[in-house]
RNA sequence: UCCGCGUUAGCUCAAUGGUAGAGCAUGCGGCUGUUAACCGCAGGGUUGCAGGUUCGAGUCCUGCACGCGGAGCCA
């Protein structure tokens, strides 16, 4: 057995005991005959104190020579220590070097983004990145827990698809044997709809791909999306669910990842406010807000990034904007019976300028109307025959939405850029490491 | 695709058109409570690439490459 006797996060249960820890050297400070080694093991950080007069010469020699990010094993006695990070310290008895690291590129000073991105495989070891990745994991778990405990069934759509879901965005093209071109999915929604007709309430959760030449802090070419789809839900039911969902995610992270949020210096008072009910405004009301704020906005257009910021700044909670002009929305969205120019769509804008994190709608459930929409959007109907079947065989009103995982992580962590919200971001000018 | 900014030591950055420097990292030495520790010494450069102007270019001009930010588009 080579695994350590205990992990750093559990040291509080071992005060006064001798333990063996294994990990990497995060940083080292020294003051003559006493050396301070900060070990990280993935679960946390602990300061190991090596005093020359208390250890064998060869142990002190190792403490002297060990370099940043070298892997090592340490035997020592756990002691409470208010001065140290984490509140506990290890009085070192023995040290074993596992592998010496030489010239680790990421030093304890500042680095530029290009360098850090080139070294992303090492950058993920840094404190801030570790905190973000732990929060990302907790968000993913919260998402799954939320749906799993409410009668939803996980329904995995294909990644390789024969056509565009929405027909507009650019797709990544691949050669698919003798069948010609295929594409990487940009949404699992249409497939999720078939799942909803089979299982009632489903969600899909996986990577999606957009070959848009976007070059902003809000875009990745590969990102993760969770897409619930519910039979017998109208737009209001859909919004109720989205609201409860977001509250659950944010409050869960606040409860369970407080340490990590602190490490990121996140202003948690902003997150505390994310509780139901969220403001709900119509597209028309949003346009009014823009005009009051001096934006010369043309009715019928979609909101740009700057517009979204202005709208969301009016509120300290996520704001739900519903009933958009049908022209700017996808073909599958149902029109508002009260006003056929409007689609029963909803976007949820995160506060603090983080923009759209959810897009959803009630789906068109009438066969003839949907065929008409496909024609209007100049989409090849033959590719959508299977989708039309969902309206031929027991069509029901249904709704769903998609939540962008990285945008959610970015917002909750208070990040400047989406690229830190995923281990290995894929962007227009970067697909390495 | 368009607009703006940038590219100097391993990293982060300085340097009126006139001998390329500092901090971190690395190596050596010092310090028994350090918190991005500190102090001393040392090594480390084809100034992104290709041209041009000039007695002289890191600095000015042209082109290219790469990066960053933004627009459009979107989660």
XYZ file of N, CA, C and O in Angstrom, chain A residues 67-222:
624
model
N 12.588 21.426 -4.118
C 12.206 22.569 -4.953
C 10.687 22.623 -5.129
O 9.989 21.637 -4.861
N 10.198 23.760 -5.608
C 8.771 23.962 -5.834
C 8.204 22.849 -6.723
O 8.770 22.520 -7.749
N 7.086 22.265 -6.299
C 6.352 21.220 -7.028
C 7.044 19.864 -7.033
O 6.615 18.952 -7.743
N 8.106 19.689 -6.237
C 8.660 18.349 -6.057
C 7.630 17.530 -5.279
O 6.947 18.050 -4.407
N 7.548 16.233 -5.585
C 6.632 15.371 -4.839
C 7.401 14.769 -3.668
O 8.584 14.440 -3.810
N 6.737 14.662 -2.522
C 7.429 14.117 -1.352
C 6.452 13.544 -0.350
O 5.241 13.743 -0.439
N 7.040 12.784 0.558
C 6.276 12.162 1.631
C 6.795 12.732 2.940
O 7.992 12.946 3.083
N 5.890 12.987 3.860
C 6.330 13.546 5.132
C 5.664 12.801 6.283
O 4.472 12.489 6.239
N 6.480 12.483 7.302
C 5.938 11.921 8.531
C 6.070 12.988 9.607
O 7.135 13.601 9.730
N 5.002 13.229 10.348
C 5.094 14.264 11.366
C 3.922 14.215 12.321
O 2.999 13.409 12.169
N 3.992 15.092 13.314
C 2.972 15.147 14.348
C 2.091 16.368 14.121
O 2.604 17.477 13.909
N 0.778 16.169 14.163
C -0.179 17.229 13.882
C -0.353 18.126 15.108
O -0.488 17.631 16.227
N -0.346 19.434 14.862
C -0.492 20.387 15.956
C -1.389 21.530 15.487
O -1.336 21.956 14.326
N -2.250 21.992 16.378
C -3.064 23.170 16.056
C -2.152 24.385 16.036
O -1.276 24.515 16.896
N -2.333 25.278 15.075
C -1.432 26.429 14.953
C -2.175 27.541 14.226
O -2.402 27.477 13.024
N -2.556 28.546 14.988
C -3.364 29.616 14.407
C -2.616 30.398 13.336
O -3.211 30.949 12.420
N -1.278 30.461 13.456
C -0.503 31.279 12.512
C -0.463 30.669 11.111
O -0.183 31.340 10.137
N -0.708 29.354 11.003
C -0.515 28.672 9.720
C -1.809 28.605 8.911
O -2.905 28.630 9.460
N -1.661 28.506 7.574
C -2.840 28.347 6.726
C -3.532 27.027 7.075
O -2.883 26.031 7.343
N -4.844 27.064 7.104
C -5.600 25.858 7.425
C -5.752 25.619 8.919
O -6.562 24.810 9.338
N -4.933 26.304 9.726
C -5.085 26.212 11.175
C -4.326 25.057 11.828
O -4.349 24.918 13.037
N -3.683 24.207 11.013
C -2.923 23.083 11.566
C -1.525 23.065 10.959
O -1.305 23.563 9.857
N -0.618 22.467 11.700
C 0.757 22.424 11.254
C 1.308 21.051 11.546
O 0.807 20.327 12.413
N 2.381 20.694 10.817
C 2.975 19.382 11.008
C 4.417 19.559 11.487
O 5.217 20.201 10.813
N 4.749 19.005 12.663
C 6.134 18.989 13.123
C 6.801 17.779 12.490
O 6.452 16.632 12.794
N 7.761 18.044 11.612
C 8.311 16.983 10.775
C 9.255 16.068 11.551
O 10.126 16.526 12.291
N 9.045 14.763 11.343
C 9.928 13.741 11.917
C 10.805 13.170 10.803
O 11.994 12.981 10.965
N 10.150 12.903 9.647
C 10.893 12.311 8.537
C 10.374 12.849 7.207
O 9.199 13.209 7.091
N 11.280 12.903 6.226
C 10.941 13.392 4.883
C 11.493 12.411 3.867
O 12.607 11.938 4.003
N 10.701 12.116 2.832
C 11.216 11.316 1.717
C 10.885 12.037 0.420
O 9.720 12.322 0.140
N 11.907 12.289 -0.350
C 11.699 12.909 -1.652
C 11.227 11.839 -2.627
O 11.834 10.764 -2.718
N 10.135 12.092 -3.323
C 9.649 11.114 -4.304
C 10.193 11.455 -5.685
O 10.759 10.624 -6.366
N 10.044 12.716 -6.097
C 10.590 13.133 -7.394
C 10.912 14.612 -7.340
O 10.062 15.424 -6.975
N 12.160 14.936 -7.691
C 12.600 16.331 -7.643
C 12.115 17.074 -8.893
O 12.312 16.608 -10.011
N 11.464 18.191 -8.682
C 11.003 19.035 -9.791
C 12.075 20.068 -10.090
O 12.662 20.637 -9.169
N 12.364 20.269 -11.371
C 13.414 21.242 -11.700
C 12.882 22.372 -12.564
O 12.287 22.136 -13.604
N 13.111 23.600 -12.095
C 12.709 24.807 -12.831
C 11.231 24.811 -13.191
O 10.850 25.010 -14.345
N 10.380 24.605 -12.188
C 8.940 24.681 -12.407
C 8.609 26.066 -12.972
O 9.007 27.085 -12.400
N 7.923 26.123 -14.095
C 7.782 27.415 -14.777
C 6.894 28.441 -14.073
O 7.110 29.639 -14.227
N 5.885 27.965 -13.317
C 4.958 28.933 -12.712
C 5.479 29.314 -11.332
O 5.322 28.578 -10.375
N 6.100 30.466 -11.257
C 6.738 30.925 -10.019
C 5.739 31.703 -9.172
O 4.663 32.055 -9.649
N 6.085 31.976 -7.884
C 5.115 32.679 -7.028
C 4.920 34.155 -7.362
O 4.415 34.883 -6.534
N 5.334 34.585 -8.531
C 5.063 35.969 -8.917
C 4.009 35.994 -10.014
O 3.471 34.970 -10.383
N 3.760 37.188 -10.540
C 2.724 37.319 -11.568
C 3.145 36.712 -12.899
O 4.326 36.673 -13.220
N 2.132 36.259 -13.642
C 2.391 35.753 -14.982
C 1.354 36.304 -15.945
O 0.251 36.662 -15.539
N 1.711 36.321 -17.221
C 0.768 36.781 -18.235
C -0.156 35.649 -18.635
O 0.146 34.480 -18.416
N -1.280 36.015 -19.242
C -2.293 35.019 -19.566
C -1.808 34.038 -20.636
O -2.116 32.851 -20.585
N -1.031 34.509 -21.589
C -0.563 33.603 -22.646
C 0.312 32.501 -22.057
O 0.158 31.328 -22.366
N 1.212 32.903 -21.180
C 2.103 31.944 -20.529
C 1.317 30.945 -19.687
O 1.566 29.741 -19.738
N 0.360 31.461 -18.924
C -0.443 30.583 -18.085
C -1.266 29.616 -18.929
O -1.424 28.447 -18.588
N -1.809 30.104 -20.037
C -2.608 29.227 -20.901
C -1.721 28.180 -21.572
O -2.135 27.038 -21.733
N -0.505 28.559 -21.947
C 0.430 27.575 -22.508
C 0.758 26.498 -21.480
O 1.070 25.371 -21.831
N 0.715 26.885 -20.210
C 1.039 25.954 -19.123
C -0.208 25.557 -18.334
O -0.134 25.279 -17.137
N -1.336 25.499 -19.018
C -2.597 25.198 -18.344
C -2.535 23.882 -17.569
O -3.123 23.752 -16.491
N -1.810 22.898 -18.100
C -1.692 21.596 -17.443
C -0.992 21.710 -16.086
O -1.151 20.845 -15.228
N -0.198 22.750 -15.888
C 0.454 22.998 -14.596
C -0.302 24.060 -13.798
O -0.348 24.020 -12.571
N -0.897 25.002 -14.539
C -1.623 26.107 -13.901
C -2.755 25.579 -13.018
O -3.071 26.151 -11.982
N -3.355 24.444 -13.416
C -4.463 23.879 -12.628
C -4.025 23.468 -11.215
O -4.853 23.184 -10.361
N -2.716 23.458 -10.952
C -2.234 23.155 -9.607
C -2.321 24.368 -8.672
O -2.192 24.225 -7.455
N -2.477 25.560 -9.260
C -2.461 26.779 -8.452
C -3.712 26.883 -7.588
O -4.773 26.379 -7.939
N -3.543 27.561 -6.452
C -4.615 27.664 -5.462
C -5.940 28.138 -6.043
O -6.992 27.565 -5.788
N -5.878 29.221 -6.817
C -7.096 29.800 -7.354
C -7.769 28.817 -8.324
O -8.987 28.641 -8.307
N -6.963 28.175 -9.149
C -7.522 27.239 -10.124
C -8.128 26.023 -9.425
O -9.167 25.517 -9.827
N -7.456 25.561 -8.375
C -7.989 24.438 -7.597
C -9.348 24.818 -7.008
O -10.308 24.036 -7.070
N -9.439 26.043 -6.487
C -10.708 26.496 -5.893
C -11.804 26.536 -6.953
O -12.925 26.068 -6.724
N -11.490 27.064 -8.122
C -12.489 27.148 -9.198
C -12.950 25.756 -9.610
O -14.147 25.495 -9.760
N -11.996 24.845 -9.773
C -12.351 23.506 -10.245
C -13.186 22.751 -9.207
O -14.062 21.964 -9.560
N -12.924 23.023 -7.925
C -13.748 22.390 -6.886
C -15.166 22.967 -6.901
O -16.137 22.237 -6.671
N -15.272 24.253 -7.156
C -16.608 24.858 -7.235
C -17.341 24.338 -8.467
O -18.522 24.004 -8.416
N -16.610 24.233 -9.583
C -17.232 23.682 -10.798
C -17.815 22.296 -10.504
O -18.947 21.993 -10.867
N -17.022 21.478 -9.852
C -17.499 20.129 -9.533
C -18.762 20.181 -8.666
O -19.725 19.450 -8.908
N -18.769 21.097 -7.686
C -19.924 21.179 -6.790
C -21.160 21.668 -7.532
O -22.286 21.238 -7.242
N -20.953 22.553 -8.505
C -22.077 23.031 -9.321
C -22.644 21.868 -10.144
O -23.861 21.676 -10.221
N -21.749 21.085 -10.740
C -22.197 19.939 -11.540
C -23.006 18.979 -10.664
O -24.066 18.501 -11.055
N -22.500 18.740 -9.459
C -23.218 17.833 -8.551
C -24.575 18.426 -8.151
O -25.578 17.709 -8.098
N -24.598 19.729 -7.906
C -25.869 20.386 -7.548
C -26.877 20.252 -8.685
O -28.064 20.005 -8.457
N -26.393 20.402 -9.913
C -27.272 20.282 -11.083
C -27.881 18.883 -11.134
O -29.089 18.708 -11.280
N -27.025 17.888 -10.979
C -27.514 16.494 -11.044
C -28.465 16.193 -9.873
O -29.518 15.602 -10.058
N -28.058 16.621 -8.661
C -28.916 16.387 -7.489
C -30.286 17.020 -7.688
O -31.318 16.430 -7.346
N -30.280 18.246 -8.219
C -31.540 18.977 -8.395
C -32.516 18.188 -9.261
O -33.654 17.941 -8.872
N -32.041 17.775 -10.416
C -32.951 17.071 -11.330
C -33.256 15.651 -10.853
O -34.389 15.186 -10.935
N -32.225 14.981 -10.348
C -32.418 13.595 -9.914
C -33.474 13.499 -8.801
O -34.208 12.527 -8.723
N -33.529 14.544 -7.953
C -34.459 14.482 -6.820
C -35.846 15.006 -7.188
O -36.714 15.096 -6.332
N -36.034 15.399 -8.437
C -37.334 15.924 -8.859
C -37.962 15.099 -9.987
O -38.755 15.627 -10.768
N -37.565 13.855 -10.080
C -38.209 12.963 -11.036
C -37.706 13.069 -12.469
O -38.346 12.541 -13.381
N -36.590 13.738 -12.680
C -36.030 13.821 -14.033
C -35.155 12.599 -14.305
O -34.519 12.058 -13.391
N -35.119 12.191 -15.561
C -34.261 11.083 -15.971
C -33.175 11.637 -16.893
O -33.458 12.419 -17.794
N -31.936 11.234 -16.624
C -30.829 11.674 -17.486
C -30.994 11.041 -18.858
O -31.188 9.819 -18.975
N -30.906 11.849 -19.900
C -31.152 11.379 -21.260
C -30.049 11.945 -22.146
O -30.043 13.130 -22.468
N -29.069 11.095 -22.513
C -27.878 11.586 -23.209
C -28.095 11.679 -24.712
O -28.317 10.657 -25.366
N -28.019 12.854 -25.256
C -28.168 13.004 -26.711
C -26.848 12.679 -27.409
O -25.808 12.631 -26.748
N -26.865 12.456 -28.717
C -25.620 12.171 -29.427
C -24.755 13.433 -29.539
O -25.262 14.549 -29.543
N -23.456 13.215 -29.631
C -22.519 14.318 -29.854
C -22.376 14.564 -31.361
O -22.234 15.690 -31.811
N -22.386 13.473 -32.123
C -22.286 13.584 -33.579
C -23.699 13.638 -34.144
O -24.514 12.756 -33.862
N -23.977 14.668 -34.918
C -25.334 14.841 -35.431
C -25.299 15.109 -36.929
O -24.302 15.607 -37.460
N -26.394 14.801 -37.606
C -26.402 14.980 -39.058
C -26.761 16.401 -39.508
O -26.614 16.715 -40.657
N -27.258 17.236 -38.580
C -27.709 18.552 -39.038
C -27.689 19.558 -37.896
O -27.518 19.209 -36.736
N -27.928 20.785 -38.269
C -27.958 21.857 -37.276
C -29.270 21.831 -36.532
O -30.320 21.620 -37.119
N -29.213 22.047 -35.212
C -30.447 22.149 -34.450
C -31.173 23.439 -34.782
O -32.381 23.471 -34.921
N -30.436 24.488 -34.867
C -31.072 25.786 -35.039
C -30.765 26.390 -36.397
O -31.284 27.432 -36.752
N -29.884 25.750 -37.135
C -29.671 26.143 -38.516
C -28.828 27.385 -38.737
O -28.325 27.594 -39.836
N -28.628 28.178 -37.690
C -27.952 29.462 -37.905
C -26.473 29.416 -37.523
O -25.617 29.813 -38.308
N -26.189 28.928 -36.326
C -24.812 28.964 -35.843
C -23.904 28.083 -36.687
O -24.345 27.134 -37.319
N -22.636 28.381 -36.647
C -21.668 27.603 -37.391
C -21.343 26.317 -36.648
O -21.297 26.279 -35.438
N -21.138 25.267 -37.402
C -20.917 23.951 -36.813
C -19.534 23.436 -37.136
O -18.962 23.748 -38.171
N -18.998 22.607 -36.250
C -17.756 21.895 -36.549
C -18.110 20.695 -37.413
O -18.951 19.878 -37.047
N -17.432 20.595 -38.545
C -17.754 19.560 -39.516
C -16.769 18.410 -39.389
O -15.575 18.635 -39.187
N -17.258 17.184 -39.505
C -16.367 16.022 -39.521
C -16.773 15.095 -40.664
O -17.914 15.116 -41.115
N -15.811 14.279 -41.134
C -16.112 13.284 -42.166
C -16.672 12.058 -41.480
O -16.072 11.535 -40.547
N -17.821 11.589 -41.963
C -18.431 10.438 -41.323
C -18.545 9.277 -42.307
O -19.599 9.038 -42.901
N -17.422 8.559 -42.487
C -17.374 7.369 -43.351
C -18.060 7.638 -44.693
O -17.836 8.676 -45.303
N -18.938 6.707 -45.117
C -19.578 6.836 -46.423
C -20.810 7.729 -46.386
O -21.444 7.962 -47.413
N -21.154 8.227 -45.178
C -22.381 9.013 -45.070
C -22.138 10.516 -45.275
O -23.038 11.315 -45.093
N -20.900 10.853 -45.600
C -20.613 12.260 -45.889
C -20.340 13.061 -44.641
O -19.756 12.564 -43.678
N -20.788 14.319 -44.659
C -20.490 15.223 -43.554
C -21.404 14.975 -42.364
O -22.592 14.714 -42.522
N -20.784 15.081 -41.180
C -21.568 15.107 -39.955
C -21.062 16.283 -39.139
O -20.084 16.936 -39.522
N -21.712 16.561 -38.019
C -21.363 17.761 -37.246
C -21.337 17.469 -35.760
O -22.032 16.572 -35.283
N -20.536 18.230 -35.027
C -20.546 18.124 -33.572
C -21.754 18.915 -33.056
O -22.036 20.016 -33.537
N -22.426 18.352 -32.088
C -23.686 18.935 -31.632
C -23.501 20.336 -31.054
O -22.486 20.627 -30.416
N -24.462 21.204 -31.290
C -24.430 22.504 -30.637
C -25.541 22.612 -29.596
O -25.659 23.608 -28.904
N -26.348 21.549 -29.476
C -27.396 21.498 -28.468
C -28.040 20.124 -28.522
O -28.200 19.548 -29.592
N -28.393 19.613 -27.357
C -29.050 18.306 -27.330
C -30.556 18.424 -27.270
O -31.253 17.433 -27.111
N -31.034 19.647 -27.407
C -32.439 19.928 -27.127
C -33.447 19.102 -27.931
O -34.387 18.529 -27.370
N -33.265 19.037 -29.246
C -34.271 18.354 -30.060
C -34.372 16.888 -29.648
O -35.467 16.322 -29.589
N -33.215 16.305 -29.329
C -33.221 14.910 -28.863
C -33.867 14.807 -27.487
O -34.584 13.849 -27.187
N -33.589 15.806 -26.631
C -34.173 15.801 -25.291
C -35.704 15.841 -25.386
O -36.405 15.250 -24.569
N -36.218 16.520 -26.403
C -37.679 16.566 -26.575
C -38.242 15.167 -26.796
O -39.309 14.824 -26.264
N -37.525 14.346 -27.563
C -38.017 12.982 -27.757
C -37.973 12.224 -26.433
O -38.828 11.394 -26.147
N -36.970 12.539 -25.617
C -36.869 11.921 -24.295
C -38.020 12.320 -23.393
O -38.550 11.491 -22.633
N -38.424 13.591 -23.468
C -39.522 14.069 -22.627
C -40.818 13.353 -22.986
O -41.653 13.091 -22.121
N -40.979 13.014 -24.293
C -42.191 12.325 -24.717
C -42.163 10.860 -24.257
O -43.192 10.190 -24.185
N -40.964 10.358 -23.957
C -40.838 8.975 -23.485
C -40.868 8.885 -21.969
O -41.439 7.959 -21.391
N -40.210 9.858 -21.299
C -39.960 9.746 -19.864
C -40.597 10.862 -19.035
O -40.433 10.886 -17.818
N -41.255 11.791 -19.686
C -41.929 12.865 -18.961
C -41.026 14.060 -18.703
O -41.194 15.130 -19.277
N -40.064 13.858 -17.814
C -39.104 14.935 -17.534
C -37.697 14.370 -17.681
O -37.358 13.375 -17.041
N -36.890 14.991 -18.523
C -35.524 14.519 -18.743
C -34.553 15.696 -18.674
O -34.965 16.859 -18.722
N -33.272 15.371 -18.548
C -32.250 16.399 -18.753
C -31.058 15.778 -19.450
O -30.751 14.600 -19.242
N -30.433 16.560 -20.296
C -29.192 16.123 -20.916
C -28.098 17.030 -20.365
O -28.341 18.178 -19.993
N -26.902 16.481 -20.266
C -25.805 17.255 -19.692
C -24.509 16.790 -20.350
O -24.081 15.655 -20.149
N -23.925 17.654 -21.135
C -22.689 17.244 -21.797
C -22.081 18.376 -22.579
O -22.573 19.514 -22.546
N -20.979 18.082 -23.260
C -20.310 19.120 -24.027
C -21.065 19.468 -25.308
O -21.712 18.592 -25.904
N -21.011 20.706 -25.696
C -21.576 21.147 -26.965
C -20.545 22.020 -27.661
O -19.599 22.487 -27.040
N -20.725 22.205 -28.956
C -19.674 22.817 -29.773
C -20.247 23.905 -30.671
O -21.290 23.715 -31.295
N -19.551 25.018 -30.725
C -19.983 26.105 -31.616
C -18.753 26.634 -32.333
O -17.787 27.064 -31.701
N -18.804 26.603 -33.643
C -17.666 27.071 -34.438
C -17.779 28.556 -34.749
O -17.253 29.036 -35.755
N -18.450 29.281 -33.876
C -18.555 30.728 -34.067
C -17.194 31.368 -33.883
O -16.420 30.961 -33.026
N -16.930 32.387 -34.648
C -15.631 33.044 -34.526
C -15.695 34.127 -33.463
O -15.188 35.232 -33.643
N -16.302 33.775 -32.354
C -16.416 34.722 -31.254
C -15.089 34.832 -30.530
O -14.405 33.854 -30.320
N -14.777 36.041 -30.132
C -13.494 36.274 -29.470
C -13.750 37.212 -28.306
O -13.383 38.376 -28.356
N -14.451 36.706 -27.305
C -14.755 37.528 -26.146
C -14.591 36.695 -24.886
O -14.403 35.482 -24.953
N -14.703 37.363 -23.734
C -14.540 36.652 -22.464
C -15.733 35.764 -22.159
O -15.753 35.069 -21.160
N -16.771 35.799 -22.987
C -17.978 35.014 -22.717
C -18.142 33.822 -23.654
O -19.200 33.227 -23.702
N -17.122 33.490 -24.444
C -17.294 32.431 -25.436
C -16.190 31.385 -25.422
O -15.018 31.695 -25.334
N -16.617 30.137 -25.549
C -15.712 29.022 -25.780
C -16.254 28.282 -26.996
O -17.442 28.355 -27.288
N -15.410 27.540 -27.706
C -15.923 26.761 -28.840
C -16.456 25.410 -28.354
O -17.236 24.770 -29.041
N -15.976 24.983 -27.169
C -16.468 23.746 -26.561
C -16.915 24.100 -25.154
O -16.109 24.586 -24.369
